[in-house]
Amino acid sequence: MADQHESIDLGGPTVDSSAAARHSWFPSPPPPIYSCTLTPELVAKAREELQEKPEWRLRDVQALRDMILKEQPNLRTRLDDAFLLRFLRARKFDYDRALQLLLNYHAGRKAWPEVFQDLKPSTVKRVLDLGFLTVLPRPDPNGRYILCLRPGKWKPNDYPFVDNVRAIYLTLEKLIQPEETQVNGIVILADYTGVGMSQASNPGPFLAKKVVSILQDGFPIRIKAVNIINEPRIFKGIFAIIKPFLKEKMAERYILHGSDLRSLHRNIPRSVLPEEYGGTAGQLDMSAWSRLLLDCEEEFVVEFCQPDPLEGVVLPESMLFEGEQASGHDDDTFRGLRSQLYYCY
């Protein structure tokens, strides 16, 4: 067992404390040597919703660590307490499901090199500068940070769609660091203003399936609601591409508001929304989150710009991410959905 420890990275990237100080509005991750940062209220919430027992927390982490070392001894993954806790919390401390999620997490990187190769904030600066996404500075009353997406800001001639996926993934990696997010989850607010045929038809069902698969089964985050606003008529076609790949529980968390801000405010209070969405939290600031990510460049270099963590690992055939070949069925589906998009448009 000692030899296995020597070949595996037990720790994670060093967090720049000066960068954390410059962005004090966003909580810091747990310290390098794990010490719980949850408030008593969040400890109680984690116990009730995630089956997390504080007195057994580190025992559970060690059990998952032992499973990894026994069943996947060649997997080059972080094994520190804080990192493994993300997967346990995301799967309500079910060891087997947490291990499967961890394997999916790494398999996603291997299956999609266009997204994960050389993944760092500087490579998506144009996505950030364009205003495609941000994180609102105030969490909602349930402590959930709000990821704001504006797909209408992107045009296919600007850059490949996968760059948007890269920016989203980096944002999720940063969001999941604080323990608060691991317990509370996040909310997505997607503003479809300006989305037309070129954006709607660009990803296609195979790409959409990969994005959904990573978010549902390959990343340790709890997406509690997806609020869609200002969706155009063609959104019915867009959602038709996505919905077949959504689990029932996730599909039920999609809320379509149209241009009805009062409907939005029933789900996200005005106090945390910017003026652009009828809120009272000032104007929408797209730059604060961009600066936070760009200041964490070295942290992401350590995390993602390293050798393939799955090299030498034999994964079961039933793994979530099975390769790059789209089936003929996907092609047929895309042709039908593309016709539907044109009809809606």
Coordinates of C-alpha atoms in Angstrom, one line a residue:
M1 CA 0.0 0.0 0.0
A2 CA 2.9 2.4 0.7
D3 CA 4.2 2.0 -2.8
Q4 CA 0.9 2.9 -4.2
H5 CA 0.8 6.0 -2.2
E6 CA 4.2 7.0 -3.6
S7 CA 2.9 6.9 -7.2
I8 CA -0.3 8.9 -6.6
D9 CA -0.7 12.6 -5.9
L10 CA -2.3 12.8 -2.5
G11 CA -2.7 16.6 -2.6
G12 CA -4.3 19.3 -4.7
P13 CA -3.1 22.5 -6.2
T14 CA -1.9 25.3 -3.9
V15 CA -4.4 28.1 -3.6
D16 CA -3.0 31.6 -4.0
S17 CA -3.9 33.3 -0.8
S18 CA -3.3 36.8 -2.2
A19 CA -5.7 36.0 -5.1
A20 CA -8.3 34.9 -2.5
A21 CA -7.8 38.1 -0.6
R22 CA -8.4 40.1 -3.8
H23 CA -11.7 38.3 -4.3
S24 CA -13.1 38.2 -0.8
W25 CA -16.7 38.1 -2.0
F26 CA -16.2 34.5 -3.0
P27 CA -15.5 31.9 -0.2
S28 CA -12.1 30.2 0.0
P29 CA -11.7 26.4 -0.3
P30 CA -10.8 24.3 2.7
P31 CA -7.2 24.6 4.0
P32 CA -4.6 22.2 2.6
I33 CA -4.8 20.0 5.7
Y34 CA -8.5 19.5 5.9
S35 CA -10.5 21.3 8.6
C36 CA -14.3 21.6 8.2
T37 CA -15.3 25.2 7.3
L38 CA -19.1 24.6 7.4
T39 CA -21.2 26.6 9.8
P40 CA -23.3 24.6 12.3
E41 CA -26.4 25.3 10.1
L42 CA -24.6 23.8 7.1
V43 CA -23.4 20.8 9.1
A44 CA -27.0 20.1 10.1
K45 CA -28.1 20.6 6.4
A46 CA -25.4 18.2 5.2
R47 CA -26.5 15.6 7.8
E48 CA -30.1 15.9 6.8
E49 CA -29.8 16.1 3.0
L50 CA -26.5 14.3 2.2
Q51 CA -26.3 11.7 5.1
E52 CA -23.0 13.3 6.2
K53 CA -22.2 12.6 9.8
P54 CA -19.4 14.9 11.1
E55 CA -18.1 12.2 13.5
W56 CA -17.7 9.7 10.6
R57 CA -16.6 12.2 7.9
L58 CA -12.9 11.4 7.8
R59 CA -13.6 7.7 8.2
D60 CA -15.8 7.9 5.1
V61 CA -13.1 9.7 3.2
Q62 CA -10.6 7.1 4.1
A63 CA -13.0 4.3 3.0
L64 CA -13.3 5.9 -0.4
R65 CA -9.5 6.4 -0.6
D66 CA -8.9 2.8 0.2
M67 CA -11.4 1.7 -2.5
I68 CA -9.5 3.9 -5.1
L69 CA -6.1 2.4 -4.1
K70 CA -7.5 -1.1 -4.2
E71 CA -9.7 -1.0 -7.3
Q72 CA -7.8 1.6 -9.4
P73 CA -4.2 1.6 -8.1
N74 CA -2.9 3.2 -11.3
L75 CA -5.3 6.2 -11.3
R76 CA -3.4 9.4 -10.8
T77 CA -5.9 11.4 -8.9
R78 CA -5.9 13.7 -5.9
L79 CA -6.6 11.7 -2.7
D80 CA -6.7 14.5 -0.2
D81 CA -9.7 14.8 2.1
A82 CA -11.1 18.0 0.7
F83 CA -11.1 16.6 -2.9
L84 CA -12.7 13.3 -2.1
L85 CA -15.3 14.9 0.1
R86 CA -16.7 16.6 -3.1
F87 CA -17.6 13.2 -4.6
L88 CA -19.0 11.8 -1.4
R89 CA -21.2 14.8 -0.9
A90 CA -22.4 14.7 -4.5
R91 CA -23.5 11.1 -4.1
K92 CA -24.8 11.3 -0.5
F93 CA -21.9 9.3 1.0
D94 CA -22.6 6.2 -1.1
Y95 CA -19.0 4.9 -1.5
D96 CA -19.7 3.0 -4.7
R97 CA -21.5 5.8 -6.4
A98 CA -18.8 8.3 -5.3
L99 CA -16.1 6.1 -6.8
Q100 CA -18.1 5.8 -10.1
L101 CA -18.5 9.6 -10.2
L102 CA -14.7 10.0 -9.7
L103 CA -14.0 7.6 -12.5
N104 CA -16.5 9.5 -14.7
Y105 CA -14.8 12.7 -13.8
H106 CA -11.5 11.5 -15.1
A107 CA -13.0 9.6 -18.0
G108 CA -14.6 12.8 -19.2
R109 CA -11.2 14.4 -19.6
K110 CA -9.9 11.5 -21.6
A111 CA -13.0 11.3 -23.9
W112 CA -13.0 15.0 -24.7
P113 CA -9.4 16.3 -25.3
E114 CA -10.7 19.4 -27.1
V115 CA -12.1 20.6 -23.9
F116 CA -9.6 19.4 -21.3
Q117 CA -6.2 19.7 -23.0
D118 CA -4.3 22.7 -21.7
L119 CA -7.4 23.8 -19.7
K120 CA -6.7 27.1 -18.0
P121 CA -8.4 30.5 -17.7
S122 CA -6.0 32.3 -20.1
T123 CA -7.1 30.0 -23.0
V124 CA -10.8 31.1 -22.6
K125 CA -10.2 34.8 -22.0
R126 CA -12.1 35.7 -25.2
V127 CA -15.1 33.8 -23.9
L128 CA -14.9 35.7 -20.6
D129 CA -14.3 39.1 -22.3
L130 CA -17.4 38.5 -24.5
G131 CA -19.6 38.2 -21.5
F132 CA -20.8 34.6 -22.1
L133 CA -20.9 33.8 -18.4
T134 CA -20.4 35.1 -14.9
V135 CA -21.2 34.2 -11.3
L136 CA -23.4 36.6 -9.5
P137 CA -21.7 38.0 -6.4
R138 CA -24.5 37.2 -4.0
P139 CA -25.9 33.7 -3.3
D140 CA -29.6 33.2 -3.1
P141 CA -31.4 32.7 0.3
N142 CA -30.5 29.0 0.2
G143 CA -26.8 29.8 0.0
R144 CA -26.5 28.8 -3.7
Y145 CA -24.3 30.8 -6.1
I146 CA -25.9 31.6 -9.4
L147 CA -24.1 30.8 -12.6
C148 CA -25.4 33.3 -15.2
L149 CA -25.0 32.1 -18.9
R150 CA -25.7 34.4 -21.9
P151 CA -25.4 32.1 -25.0
G152 CA -26.7 34.9 -27.3
K153 CA -23.3 36.7 -26.7
W154 CA -21.6 33.9 -28.7
K155 CA -21.6 33.7 -32.5
P156 CA -20.2 30.6 -34.3
N157 CA -17.7 32.8 -36.2
D158 CA -16.2 34.0 -33.0
Y159 CA -14.6 30.8 -31.8
P160 CA -15.5 27.1 -31.5
F161 CA -18.4 26.1 -29.2
V162 CA -16.2 23.9 -27.1
D163 CA -14.5 27.1 -25.8
N164 CA -17.8 27.9 -24.1
V165 CA -17.7 24.4 -22.5
R166 CA -14.2 25.0 -21.4
A167 CA -15.2 28.3 -19.7
I168 CA -18.2 26.6 -18.0
Y169 CA -16.0 23.8 -16.7
L170 CA -13.4 26.1 -15.3
T171 CA -16.2 28.0 -13.6
L172 CA -17.7 24.8 -12.1
E173 CA -14.2 23.8 -10.8
K174 CA -13.9 27.1 -9.0
L175 CA -17.4 27.0 -7.7
I176 CA -17.1 23.6 -6.2
Q177 CA -14.0 24.4 -4.1
P178 CA -15.9 26.0 -1.1
E179 CA -17.7 23.5 1.1
E180 CA -20.7 25.7 1.1
T181 CA -21.3 25.0 -2.6
Q182 CA -20.8 21.3 -2.1
V183 CA -23.6 21.3 0.4
N184 CA -25.9 23.9 -1.0
G185 CA -25.4 23.3 -4.8
I186 CA -25.8 26.0 -7.4
V187 CA -28.5 27.6 -9.6
I188 CA -28.1 28.3 -13.3
L189 CA -29.7 31.4 -14.9
A190 CA -29.6 31.2 -18.7
D191 CA -30.6 34.3 -20.6
Y192 CA -31.4 33.4 -24.2
T193 CA -31.6 37.0 -25.5
G194 CA -30.1 37.1 -29.0
V195 CA -30.0 33.4 -29.6
G196 CA -30.9 32.6 -33.2
M197 CA -30.6 29.7 -35.6
S198 CA -26.8 29.8 -35.9
Q199 CA -26.3 29.3 -32.1
A200 CA -29.2 26.9 -31.7
S201 CA -28.2 24.4 -34.3
N202 CA -24.4 24.6 -33.7
P203 CA -23.8 22.1 -30.9
G204 CA -25.8 19.2 -32.3
P205 CA -27.1 16.2 -30.2
F206 CA -23.8 14.4 -29.8
L207 CA -22.1 17.5 -28.4
A208 CA -25.2 18.2 -26.2
K209 CA -25.1 14.6 -24.9
K210 CA -21.5 15.0 -23.9
V211 CA -22.1 18.3 -22.1
V212 CA -25.1 16.9 -20.2
S213 CA -23.3 13.7 -19.4
I214 CA -20.5 15.6 -17.7
L215 CA -22.8 17.8 -15.7
Q216 CA -25.1 15.0 -14.6
D217 CA -22.7 12.1 -14.1
G218 CA -19.1 13.4 -14.4
F219 CA -18.8 16.4 -12.1
P220 CA -19.3 16.6 -8.3
I221 CA -21.8 19.5 -8.1
R222 CA -25.5 19.7 -7.3
I223 CA -27.4 21.7 -9.9
K224 CA -30.6 22.6 -8.0
A225 CA -32.4 24.7 -10.7
V226 CA -32.0 25.9 -14.2
N227 CA -33.9 29.1 -14.9
I228 CA -34.4 30.0 -18.6
I229 CA -35.4 33.5 -19.4
N230 CA -36.0 35.4 -22.7
E231 CA -36.1 32.1 -24.6
P232 CA -37.0 32.5 -28.3
R233 CA -39.5 30.4 -30.2
I234 CA -36.8 28.1 -31.3
F235 CA -36.0 27.1 -27.7
K236 CA -38.5 24.3 -28.0
G237 CA -36.1 22.8 -30.6
I238 CA -33.0 23.5 -28.5
F239 CA -34.6 21.8 -25.5
A240 CA -35.6 18.9 -27.7
I241 CA -31.9 18.3 -28.3
I242 CA -31.1 18.3 -24.6
K243 CA -34.1 16.7 -23.0
P244 CA -33.5 13.1 -24.1
F245 CA -30.2 13.1 -22.2
L246 CA -31.6 14.5 -19.0
K247 CA -32.5 12.4 -16.1
E248 CA -36.1 12.9 -14.9
K249 CA -35.1 14.8 -11.8
M250 CA -32.9 17.2 -13.7
A251 CA -35.5 17.8 -16.4
E252 CA -38.0 18.8 -13.7
R253 CA -35.5 21.4 -12.5
Y254 CA -35.7 23.4 -15.8
I255 CA -38.0 26.4 -15.4
L256 CA -39.0 28.5 -18.4
H257 CA -39.9 32.1 -17.6
G258 CA -40.0 33.7 -21.0
S259 CA -39.9 37.5 -20.6
D260 CA -41.9 37.3 -17.3
L261 CA -39.5 38.7 -14.7
R262 CA -42.1 38.2 -12.0
S263 CA -42.0 34.5 -12.6
L264 CA -38.2 34.7 -12.4
H265 CA -38.4 36.6 -9.1
R266 CA -40.5 33.8 -7.6
N267 CA -37.5 31.5 -8.0
I268 CA -34.6 33.9 -7.6
P269 CA -35.3 37.0 -5.4
R270 CA -34.7 40.5 -6.7
S271 CA -32.2 41.1 -3.9
V272 CA -29.6 38.9 -5.5
L273 CA -30.3 39.8 -9.2
P274 CA -28.8 42.6 -11.2
E275 CA -30.9 45.5 -12.6
E276 CA -30.9 43.9 -16.0
Y277 CA -33.2 41.1 -14.6
G278 CA -35.3 43.4 -12.5
G279 CA -33.2 43.0 -9.4
T280 CA -31.8 45.4 -6.9
A281 CA -28.2 44.2 -6.7
G282 CA -26.7 46.8 -9.0
Q283 CA -25.7 46.4 -12.7
L284 CA -24.6 43.1 -14.0
D285 CA -20.8 42.9 -13.6
M286 CA -19.2 40.5 -16.0
S287 CA -15.6 41.3 -15.0
A288 CA -15.4 40.3 -11.4
W289 CA -15.7 36.6 -12.1
S290 CA -13.3 36.8 -15.1
R291 CA -10.6 38.4 -12.9
L292 CA -11.1 35.8 -10.2
L293 CA -10.6 33.0 -12.7
L294 CA -7.6 34.6 -14.5
D295 CA -6.0 35.2 -11.1
C296 CA -6.2 31.4 -10.5
E297 CA -4.2 30.5 -13.6
E298 CA -1.4 28.6 -11.8
E299 CA -3.9 26.7 -9.7
F300 CA -5.6 25.4 -12.9
V301 CA -2.2 24.7 -14.6
V302 CA -1.4 22.3 -11.7
E303 CA -4.9 20.7 -11.9
F304 CA -5.3 20.2 -15.6
C305 CA -2.1 20.7 -17.5
Q306 CA -0.6 17.4 -16.4
P307 CA -0.2 13.9 -17.9
D308 CA -3.3 11.8 -18.5
P309 CA -4.6 10.6 -15.1
L310 CA -6.1 7.5 -16.8
E311 CA -3.0 6.3 -18.5
G312 CA -2.6 2.6 -17.7
V313 CA -6.1 2.5 -16.1
V314 CA -8.5 -0.2 -17.5
L315 CA -12.1 1.1 -17.3
P316 CA -15.1 -1.1 -17.6
E317 CA -17.0 -1.1 -20.9
S318 CA -20.0 0.4 -19.2
M319 CA -18.2 3.6 -18.5
L320 CA -20.2 6.8 -19.2
F321 CA -17.8 8.2 -21.8
E322 CA -17.3 5.7 -24.5
G323 CA -15.4 7.6 -27.3
E324 CA -15.7 10.1 -30.0
Q325 CA -17.7 8.3 -32.6
A326 CA -21.2 9.6 -33.1
S327 CA -23.7 6.9 -34.1
G328 CA -25.9 7.1 -37.2
H329 CA -28.8 7.5 -34.8
D330 CA -27.4 10.7 -33.5
D331 CA -27.0 12.0 -37.1
D332 CA -30.6 11.1 -37.9
T333 CA -31.8 12.8 -34.7
F334 CA -29.8 15.9 -35.6
R335 CA -31.3 16.1 -39.0
G336 CA -34.8 15.9 -37.6
L337 CA -34.1 18.4 -34.8
R338 CA -32.5 20.8 -37.3
S339 CA -35.7 20.7 -39.3
Q340 CA -37.7 21.4 -36.2
L341 CA -35.5 24.4 -35.3
Y342 CA -36.1 25.9 -38.8
Y343 CA -39.8 25.4 -38.4
C344 CA -39.8 27.1 -35.0
Y345 CA -37.7 29.9 -36.2

